[in-house]
Amino acid sequence: MTVMAVLAIIAAIAVPSYRRYLLRAHRTDAKAALLRVQTAEEKFLLQNNAYSASLTGGVGAGGLGLSNRSEHGYYDIAVALTNVGGTPGYTVTATPAAGSGQQDDTDCATFTVNEQGVATVLNSGGADNTGNCWRK
């Protein structure tokens, strides 16, 4: 009985700790996807003198030829064109995919990067948490 109680206590500590570790590890899927889109956008700009608003369309059709889901499927990826002061740009956003389990990562809920390479991360409350979530 004592052994069972000790095992239960260890499991109660270890399982949540492991889950937090997995959430942190899966954040790299979002960062890698955003950097992949950023690279594709810059290549598209060099070839077409404009950024693309389409992730999934073929390059010949004005798209980047990428998926709207991160490589391991933990995040949905979206791109939006911007125009600030007449300067064209884009913002790429990664949000947790439904059913991926990353919705539980409330500390790092939304990852973004823009054409200038400025990366930001917001927690589930909308507060900036870039320093904790996007470490280089």
mmCIF file with all atom_site columns, C-alpha atoms in Angstrom:
data_model
loop_
_atom_site.group_PDB
_atom_site.id
_atom_site.type_symbol
_atom_site.label_atom_id
_atom_site.label_alt_id
_atom_site.label_comp_id
_atom_site.label_asym_id
_atom_site.label_entity_id
_atom_site.label_seq_id
_atom_site.pdbx_PDB_ins_code
_atom_site.Cartn_x
_atom_site.Cartn_y
_atom_site.Cartn_z
_atom_site.occupancy
_atom_site.B_iso_or_equiv
_atom_site.pdbx_formal_charge
_atom_site.auth_seq_id
_atom_site.auth_comp_id
_atom_site.auth_asym_id
_atom_site.auth_atom_id
_atom_site.pdbx_PDB_model_num
ATOM 1   C CA . MET A 1 1   ? 0.000  0.000  0.000   1.00 0.00 ? 1   MET A CA 1
ATOM 2   C CA . THR A 1 2   ? 2.851  2.350  0.851   1.00 0.00 ? 2   THR A CA 1
ATOM 3   C CA . VAL A 1 3   ? 4.536  1.637  -2.491  1.00 0.00 ? 3   VAL A CA 1
ATOM 4   C CA . MET A 1 4   ? 1.310  2.472  -4.334  1.00 0.00 ? 4   MET A CA 1
ATOM 5   C CA . ALA A 1 5   ? 0.982  5.756  -2.454  1.00 0.00 ? 5   ALA A CA 1
ATOM 6   C CA . VAL A 1 6   ? 4.573  6.721  -3.256  1.00 0.00 ? 6   VAL A CA 1
ATOM 7   C CA . LEU A 1 7   ? 4.073  5.864  -6.937  1.00 0.00 ? 7   LEU A CA 1
ATOM 8   C CA . ALA A 1 8   ? 0.891  7.925  -7.031  1.00 0.00 ? 8   ALA A CA 1
ATOM 9   C CA . ILE A 1 9   ? 2.688  10.931 -5.565  1.00 0.00 ? 9   ILE A CA 1
ATOM 10  C CA . ILE A 1 10  ? 5.557  10.597 -8.045  1.00 0.00 ? 10  ILE A CA 1
ATOM 11  C CA . ALA A 1 11  ? 3.109  10.307 -10.951 1.00 0.00 ? 11  ALA A CA 1
ATOM 12  C CA . ALA A 1 12  ? 1.190  13.366 -9.734  1.00 0.00 ? 12  ALA A CA 1
ATOM 13  C CA . ILE A 1 13  ? 4.413  15.374 -9.914  1.00 0.00 ? 13  ILE A CA 1
ATOM 14  C CA . ALA A 1 14  ? 5.982  13.839 -13.025 1.00 0.00 ? 14  ALA A CA 1
ATOM 15  C CA . VAL A 1 15  ? 3.047  13.861 -15.446 1.00 0.00 ? 15  VAL A CA 1
ATOM 16  C CA . PRO A 1 16  ? 2.305  17.631 -15.302 1.00 0.00 ? 16  PRO A CA 1
ATOM 17  C CA . SER A 1 17  ? 6.017  18.389 -15.484 1.00 0.00 ? 17  SER A CA 1
ATOM 18  C CA . TYR A 1 18  ? 6.388  16.238 -18.583 1.00 0.00 ? 18  TYR A CA 1
ATOM 19  C CA . ARG A 1 19  ? 3.326  17.872 -20.164 1.00 0.00 ? 19  ARG A CA 1
ATOM 20  C CA . ARG A 1 20  ? 4.852  21.348 -19.643 1.00 0.00 ? 20  ARG A CA 1
ATOM 21  C CA . TYR A 1 21  ? 8.071  20.093 -21.208 1.00 0.00 ? 21  TYR A CA 1
ATOM 22  C CA . LEU A 1 22  ? 6.180  18.849 -24.293 1.00 0.00 ? 22  LEU A CA 1
ATOM 23  C CA . LEU A 1 23  ? 4.347  22.159 -24.693 1.00 0.00 ? 23  LEU A CA 1
ATOM 24  C CA . ARG A 1 24  ? 7.666  24.038 -24.602 1.00 0.00 ? 24  ARG A CA 1
ATOM 25  C CA . ALA A 1 25  ? 9.275  21.591 -27.032 1.00 0.00 ? 25  ALA A CA 1
ATOM 26  C CA . HIS A 1 26  ? 6.423  21.899 -29.536 1.00 0.00 ? 26  HIS A CA 1
ATOM 27  C CA . ARG A 1 27  ? 6.886  25.678 -29.698 1.00 0.00 ? 27  ARG A CA 1
ATOM 28  C CA . THR A 1 28  ? 9.818  25.036 -32.026 1.00 0.00 ? 28  THR A CA 1
ATOM 29  C CA . ASP A 1 29  ? 7.292  23.806 -34.595 1.00 0.00 ? 29  ASP A CA 1
ATOM 30  C CA . ALA A 1 30  ? 5.719  27.277 -34.700 1.00 0.00 ? 30  ALA A CA 1
ATOM 31  C CA . LYS A 1 31  ? 9.048  29.092 -34.866 1.00 0.00 ? 31  LYS A CA 1
ATOM 32  C CA . ALA A 1 32  ? 10.359 26.859 -37.655 1.00 0.00 ? 32  ALA A CA 1
ATOM 33  C CA . ALA A 1 33  ? 7.157  27.314 -39.681 1.00 0.00 ? 33  ALA A CA 1
ATOM 34  C CA . LEU A 1 34  ? 7.293  31.104 -39.327 1.00 0.00 ? 34  LEU A CA 1
ATOM 35  C CA . LEU A 1 35  ? 10.921 31.230 -40.395 1.00 0.00 ? 35  LEU A CA 1
ATOM 36  C CA . ARG A 1 36  ? 10.150 28.966 -43.369 1.00 0.00 ? 36  ARG A CA 1
ATOM 37  C CA . VAL A 1 37  ? 7.376  31.333 -44.506 1.00 0.00 ? 37  VAL A CA 1
ATOM 38  C CA . GLN A 1 38  ? 9.616  34.351 -43.935 1.00 0.00 ? 38  GLN A CA 1
ATOM 39  C CA . THR A 1 39  ? 12.281 32.834 -46.206 1.00 0.00 ? 39  THR A CA 1
ATOM 40  C CA . ALA A 1 40  ? 9.700  31.989 -48.878 1.00 0.00 ? 40  ALA A CA 1
ATOM 41  C CA . GLU A 1 41  ? 8.263  35.526 -48.740 1.00 0.00 ? 41  GLU A CA 1
ATOM 42  C CA . GLU A 1 42  ? 11.685 37.089 -49.277 1.00 0.00 ? 42  GLU A CA 1
ATOM 43  C CA . LYS A 1 43  ? 12.368 34.768 -52.211 1.00 0.00 ? 43  LYS A CA 1
ATOM 44  C CA . PHE A 1 44  ? 8.937  35.611 -53.645 1.00 0.00 ? 44  PHE A CA 1
ATOM 45  C CA . LEU A 1 45  ? 9.692  39.326 -53.250 1.00 0.00 ? 45  LEU A CA 1
ATOM 46  C CA . LEU A 1 46  ? 12.945 39.008 -55.193 1.00 0.00 ? 46  LEU A CA 1
ATOM 47  C CA . GLN A 1 47  ? 11.198 37.188 -58.037 1.00 0.00 ? 47  GLN A CA 1
ATOM 48  C CA . ASN A 1 48  ? 7.936  39.175 -58.181 1.00 0.00 ? 48  ASN A CA 1
ATOM 49  C CA . ASN A 1 49  ? 8.656  42.555 -56.575 1.00 0.00 ? 49  ASN A CA 1
ATOM 50  C CA . ALA A 1 50  ? 5.796  41.964 -54.119 1.00 0.00 ? 50  ALA A CA 1
ATOM 51  C CA . TYR A 1 51  ? 4.921  39.752 -51.168 1.00 0.00 ? 51  TYR A CA 1
ATOM 52  C CA . SER A 1 52  ? 2.388  36.922 -51.457 1.00 0.00 ? 52  SER A CA 1
ATOM 53  C CA . ALA A 1 53  ? -0.789 36.578 -49.414 1.00 0.00 ? 53  ALA A CA 1
ATOM 54  C CA . SER A 1 54  ? -1.155 32.901 -50.357 1.00 0.00 ? 54  SER A CA 1
ATOM 55  C CA . LEU A 1 55  ? 0.679  30.173 -48.488 1.00 0.00 ? 55  LEU A CA 1
ATOM 56  C CA . THR A 1 56  ? -0.725 27.191 -50.320 1.00 0.00 ? 56  THR A CA 1
ATOM 57  C CA . GLY A 1 57  ? -0.905 28.277 -53.958 1.00 0.00 ? 57  GLY A CA 1
ATOM 58  C CA . GLY A 1 58  ? 1.885  27.268 -56.272 1.00 0.00 ? 58  GLY A CA 1
ATOM 59  C CA . VAL A 1 59  ? 4.684  29.749 -56.876 1.00 0.00 ? 59  VAL A CA 1
ATOM 60  C CA . GLY A 1 60  ? 3.610  30.188 -60.498 1.00 0.00 ? 60  GLY A CA 1
ATOM 61  C CA . ALA A 1 61  ? 0.083  31.013 -59.314 1.00 0.00 ? 61  ALA A CA 1
ATOM 62  C CA . GLY A 1 62  ? 1.247  33.696 -56.887 1.00 0.00 ? 62  GLY A CA 1
ATOM 63  C CA . GLY A 1 63  ? 1.554  31.499 -53.831 1.00 0.00 ? 63  GLY A CA 1
ATOM 64  C CA . LEU A 1 64  ? 4.461  30.371 -51.708 1.00 0.00 ? 64  LEU A CA 1
ATOM 65  C CA . GLY A 1 65  ? 3.909  26.648 -52.209 1.00 0.00 ? 65  GLY A CA 1
ATOM 66  C CA . LEU A 1 66  ? 3.773  25.963 -48.468 1.00 0.00 ? 66  LEU A CA 1
ATOM 67  C CA . SER A 1 67  ? 1.257  24.360 -46.135 1.00 0.00 ? 67  SER A CA 1
ATOM 68  C CA . ASN A 1 68  ? -1.046 26.328 -43.843 1.00 0.00 ? 68  ASN A CA 1
ATOM 69  C CA . ARG A 1 69  ? -0.112 23.876 -41.072 1.00 0.00 ? 69  ARG A CA 1
ATOM 70  C CA . SER A 1 70  ? 3.261  23.617 -39.328 1.00 0.00 ? 70  SER A CA 1
ATOM 71  C CA . GLU A 1 71  ? 5.479  20.646 -40.164 1.00 0.00 ? 71  GLU A CA 1
ATOM 72  C CA . HIS A 1 72  ? 4.381  18.525 -37.190 1.00 0.00 ? 72  HIS A CA 1
ATOM 73  C CA . GLY A 1 73  ? 0.800  19.826 -37.196 1.00 0.00 ? 73  GLY A CA 1
ATOM 74  C CA . TYR A 1 74  ? 0.801  21.644 -33.869 1.00 0.00 ? 74  TYR A CA 1
ATOM 75  C CA . TYR A 1 75  ? 0.111  25.103 -35.341 1.00 0.00 ? 75  TYR A CA 1
ATOM 76  C CA . ASP A 1 76  ? -2.028 26.704 -38.045 1.00 0.00 ? 76  ASP A CA 1
ATOM 77  C CA . ILE A 1 77  ? -0.102 29.242 -40.129 1.00 0.00 ? 77  ILE A CA 1
ATOM 78  C CA . ALA A 1 78  ? -1.577 32.355 -41.759 1.00 0.00 ? 78  ALA A CA 1
ATOM 79  C CA . VAL A 1 79  ? -0.061 35.280 -43.637 1.00 0.00 ? 79  VAL A CA 1
ATOM 80  C CA . ALA A 1 80  ? -1.519 38.769 -43.999 1.00 0.00 ? 80  ALA A CA 1
ATOM 81  C CA . LEU A 1 81  ? -0.164 41.535 -46.186 1.00 0.00 ? 81  LEU A CA 1
ATOM 82  C CA . THR A 1 82  ? 0.416  44.921 -44.591 1.00 0.00 ? 82  THR A CA 1
ATOM 83  C CA . ASN A 1 83  ? 1.086  48.392 -45.925 1.00 0.00 ? 83  ASN A CA 1
ATOM 84  C CA . VAL A 1 84  ? 2.504  50.880 -43.438 1.00 0.00 ? 84  VAL A CA 1
ATOM 85  C CA . GLY A 1 85  ? 3.251  54.326 -44.787 1.00 0.00 ? 85  GLY A CA 1
ATOM 86  C CA . GLY A 1 86  ? 3.271  53.038 -48.363 1.00 0.00 ? 86  GLY A CA 1
ATOM 87  C CA . THR A 1 87  ? 5.770  50.298 -47.553 1.00 0.00 ? 87  THR A CA 1
ATOM 88  C CA . PRO A 1 88  ? 4.496  46.799 -48.339 1.00 0.00 ? 88  PRO A CA 1
ATOM 89  C CA . GLY A 1 89  ? 5.009  44.065 -45.778 1.00 0.00 ? 89  GLY A CA 1
ATOM 90  C CA . TYR A 1 90  ? 3.510  40.976 -44.235 1.00 0.00 ? 90  TYR A CA 1
ATOM 91  C CA . THR A 1 91  ? 2.806  39.380 -40.901 1.00 0.00 ? 91  THR A CA 1
ATOM 92  C CA . VAL A 1 92  ? 2.912  35.604 -40.474 1.00 0.00 ? 92  VAL A CA 1
ATOM 93  C CA . THR A 1 93  ? 0.986  34.158 -37.534 1.00 0.00 ? 93  THR A CA 1
ATOM 94  C CA . ALA A 1 94  ? 1.086  30.722 -35.907 1.00 0.00 ? 94  ALA A CA 1
ATOM 95  C CA . THR A 1 95  ? -1.776 29.701 -33.631 1.00 0.00 ? 95  THR A CA 1
ATOM 96  C CA . PRO A 1 96  ? -2.314 26.307 -31.966 1.00 0.00 ? 96  PRO A CA 1
ATOM 97  C CA . ALA A 1 97  ? -4.127 23.869 -34.251 1.00 0.00 ? 97  ALA A CA 1
ATOM 98  C CA . ALA A 1 98  ? -7.383 22.384 -33.029 1.00 0.00 ? 98  ALA A CA 1
ATOM 99  C CA . GLY A 1 99  ? -6.861 19.015 -31.419 1.00 0.00 ? 99  GLY A CA 1
ATOM 100 C CA . SER A 1 100 ? -3.068 19.377 -31.276 1.00 0.00 ? 100 SER A CA 1
ATOM 101 C CA . GLY A 1 101 ? -2.885 19.865 -27.514 1.00 0.00 ? 101 GLY A CA 1
ATOM 102 C CA . GLN A 1 102 ? -0.972 23.138 -27.916 1.00 0.00 ? 102 GLN A CA 1
ATOM 103 C CA . GLN A 1 103 ? -4.109 25.056 -26.891 1.00 0.00 ? 103 GLN A CA 1
ATOM 104 C CA . ASP A 1 104 ? -2.999 24.263 -23.340 1.00 0.00 ? 104 ASP A CA 1
ATOM 105 C CA . ASP A 1 105 ? 0.120  26.415 -23.856 1.00 0.00 ? 105 ASP A CA 1
ATOM 106 C CA . THR A 1 106 ? -1.438 29.603 -22.514 1.00 0.00 ? 106 THR A CA 1
ATOM 107 C CA . ASP A 1 107 ? 1.964  31.238 -21.934 1.00 0.00 ? 107 ASP A CA 1
ATOM 108 C CA . CYS A 1 108 ? 2.803  31.236 -25.651 1.00 0.00 ? 108 CYS A CA 1
ATOM 109 C CA . ALA A 1 109 ? -0.488 31.249 -27.527 1.00 0.00 ? 109 ALA A CA 1
ATOM 110 C CA . THR A 1 110 ? 0.258  33.262 -30.690 1.00 0.00 ? 110 THR A CA 1
ATOM 111 C CA . PHE A 1 111 ? 3.574  33.561 -32.521 1.00 0.00 ? 111 PHE A CA 1
ATOM 112 C CA . THR A 1 112 ? 4.129  36.232 -35.198 1.00 0.00 ? 112 THR A CA 1
ATOM 113 C CA . VAL A 1 113 ? 6.957  37.492 -37.368 1.00 0.00 ? 113 VAL A CA 1
ATOM 114 C CA . ASN A 1 114 ? 6.946  40.300 -39.919 1.00 0.00 ? 114 ASN A CA 1
ATOM 115 C CA . GLU A 1 115 ? 8.970  41.307 -42.980 1.00 0.00 ? 115 GLU A CA 1
ATOM 116 C CA . GLN A 1 116 ? 11.521 43.078 -40.790 1.00 0.00 ? 116 GLN A CA 1
ATOM 117 C CA . GLY A 1 117 ? 12.150 39.912 -38.790 1.00 0.00 ? 117 GLY A CA 1
ATOM 118 C CA . VAL A 1 118 ? 10.448 41.249 -35.672 1.00 0.00 ? 118 VAL A CA 1
ATOM 119 C CA . ALA A 1 119 ? 9.146  38.248 -33.753 1.00 0.00 ? 119 ALA A CA 1
ATOM 120 C CA . THR A 1 120 ? 6.486  38.553 -31.070 1.00 0.00 ? 120 THR A CA 1
ATOM 121 C CA . VAL A 1 121 ? 4.643  36.084 -28.904 1.00 0.00 ? 121 VAL A CA 1
ATOM 122 C CA . LEU A 1 122 ? 1.415  36.792 -27.043 1.00 0.00 ? 122 LEU A CA 1
ATOM 123 C CA . ASN A 1 123 ? 0.019  34.762 -24.190 1.00 0.00 ? 123 ASN A CA 1
ATOM 124 C CA . SER A 1 124 ? -3.631 33.715 -24.147 1.00 0.00 ? 124 SER A CA 1
ATOM 125 C CA . GLY A 1 125 ? -4.562 37.000 -22.457 1.00 0.00 ? 125 GLY A CA 1
ATOM 126 C CA . GLY A 1 126 ? -2.969 39.031 -25.272 1.00 0.00 ? 126 GLY A CA 1
ATOM 127 C CA . ALA A 1 127 ? 0.043  40.207 -23.255 1.00 0.00 ? 127 ALA A CA 1
ATOM 128 C CA . ASP A 1 128 ? 3.509  40.213 -24.803 1.00 0.00 ? 128 ASP A CA 1
ATOM 129 C CA . ASN A 1 129 ? 5.548  37.206 -23.699 1.00 0.00 ? 129 ASN A CA 1
ATOM 130 C CA . THR A 1 130 ? 8.221  37.245 -26.413 1.00 0.00 ? 130 THR A CA 1
ATOM 131 C CA . GLY A 1 131 ? 11.149 37.154 -23.998 1.00 0.00 ? 131 GLY A CA 1
ATOM 132 C CA . ASN A 1 132 ? 9.998  33.886 -22.464 1.00 0.00 ? 132 ASN A CA 1
ATOM 133 C CA . CYS A 1 133 ? 8.725  32.159 -25.585 1.00 0.00 ? 133 CYS A CA 1
ATOM 134 C CA . TRP A 1 134 ? 11.017 33.139 -28.469 1.00 0.00 ? 134 TRP A CA 1
ATOM 135 C CA . ARG A 1 135 ? 14.499 32.488 -27.230 1.00 0.00 ? 135 ARG A CA 1
ATOM 136 C CA . LYS A 1 136 ? 17.311 32.527 -29.739 1.00 0.00 ? 136 LYS A CA 1
#
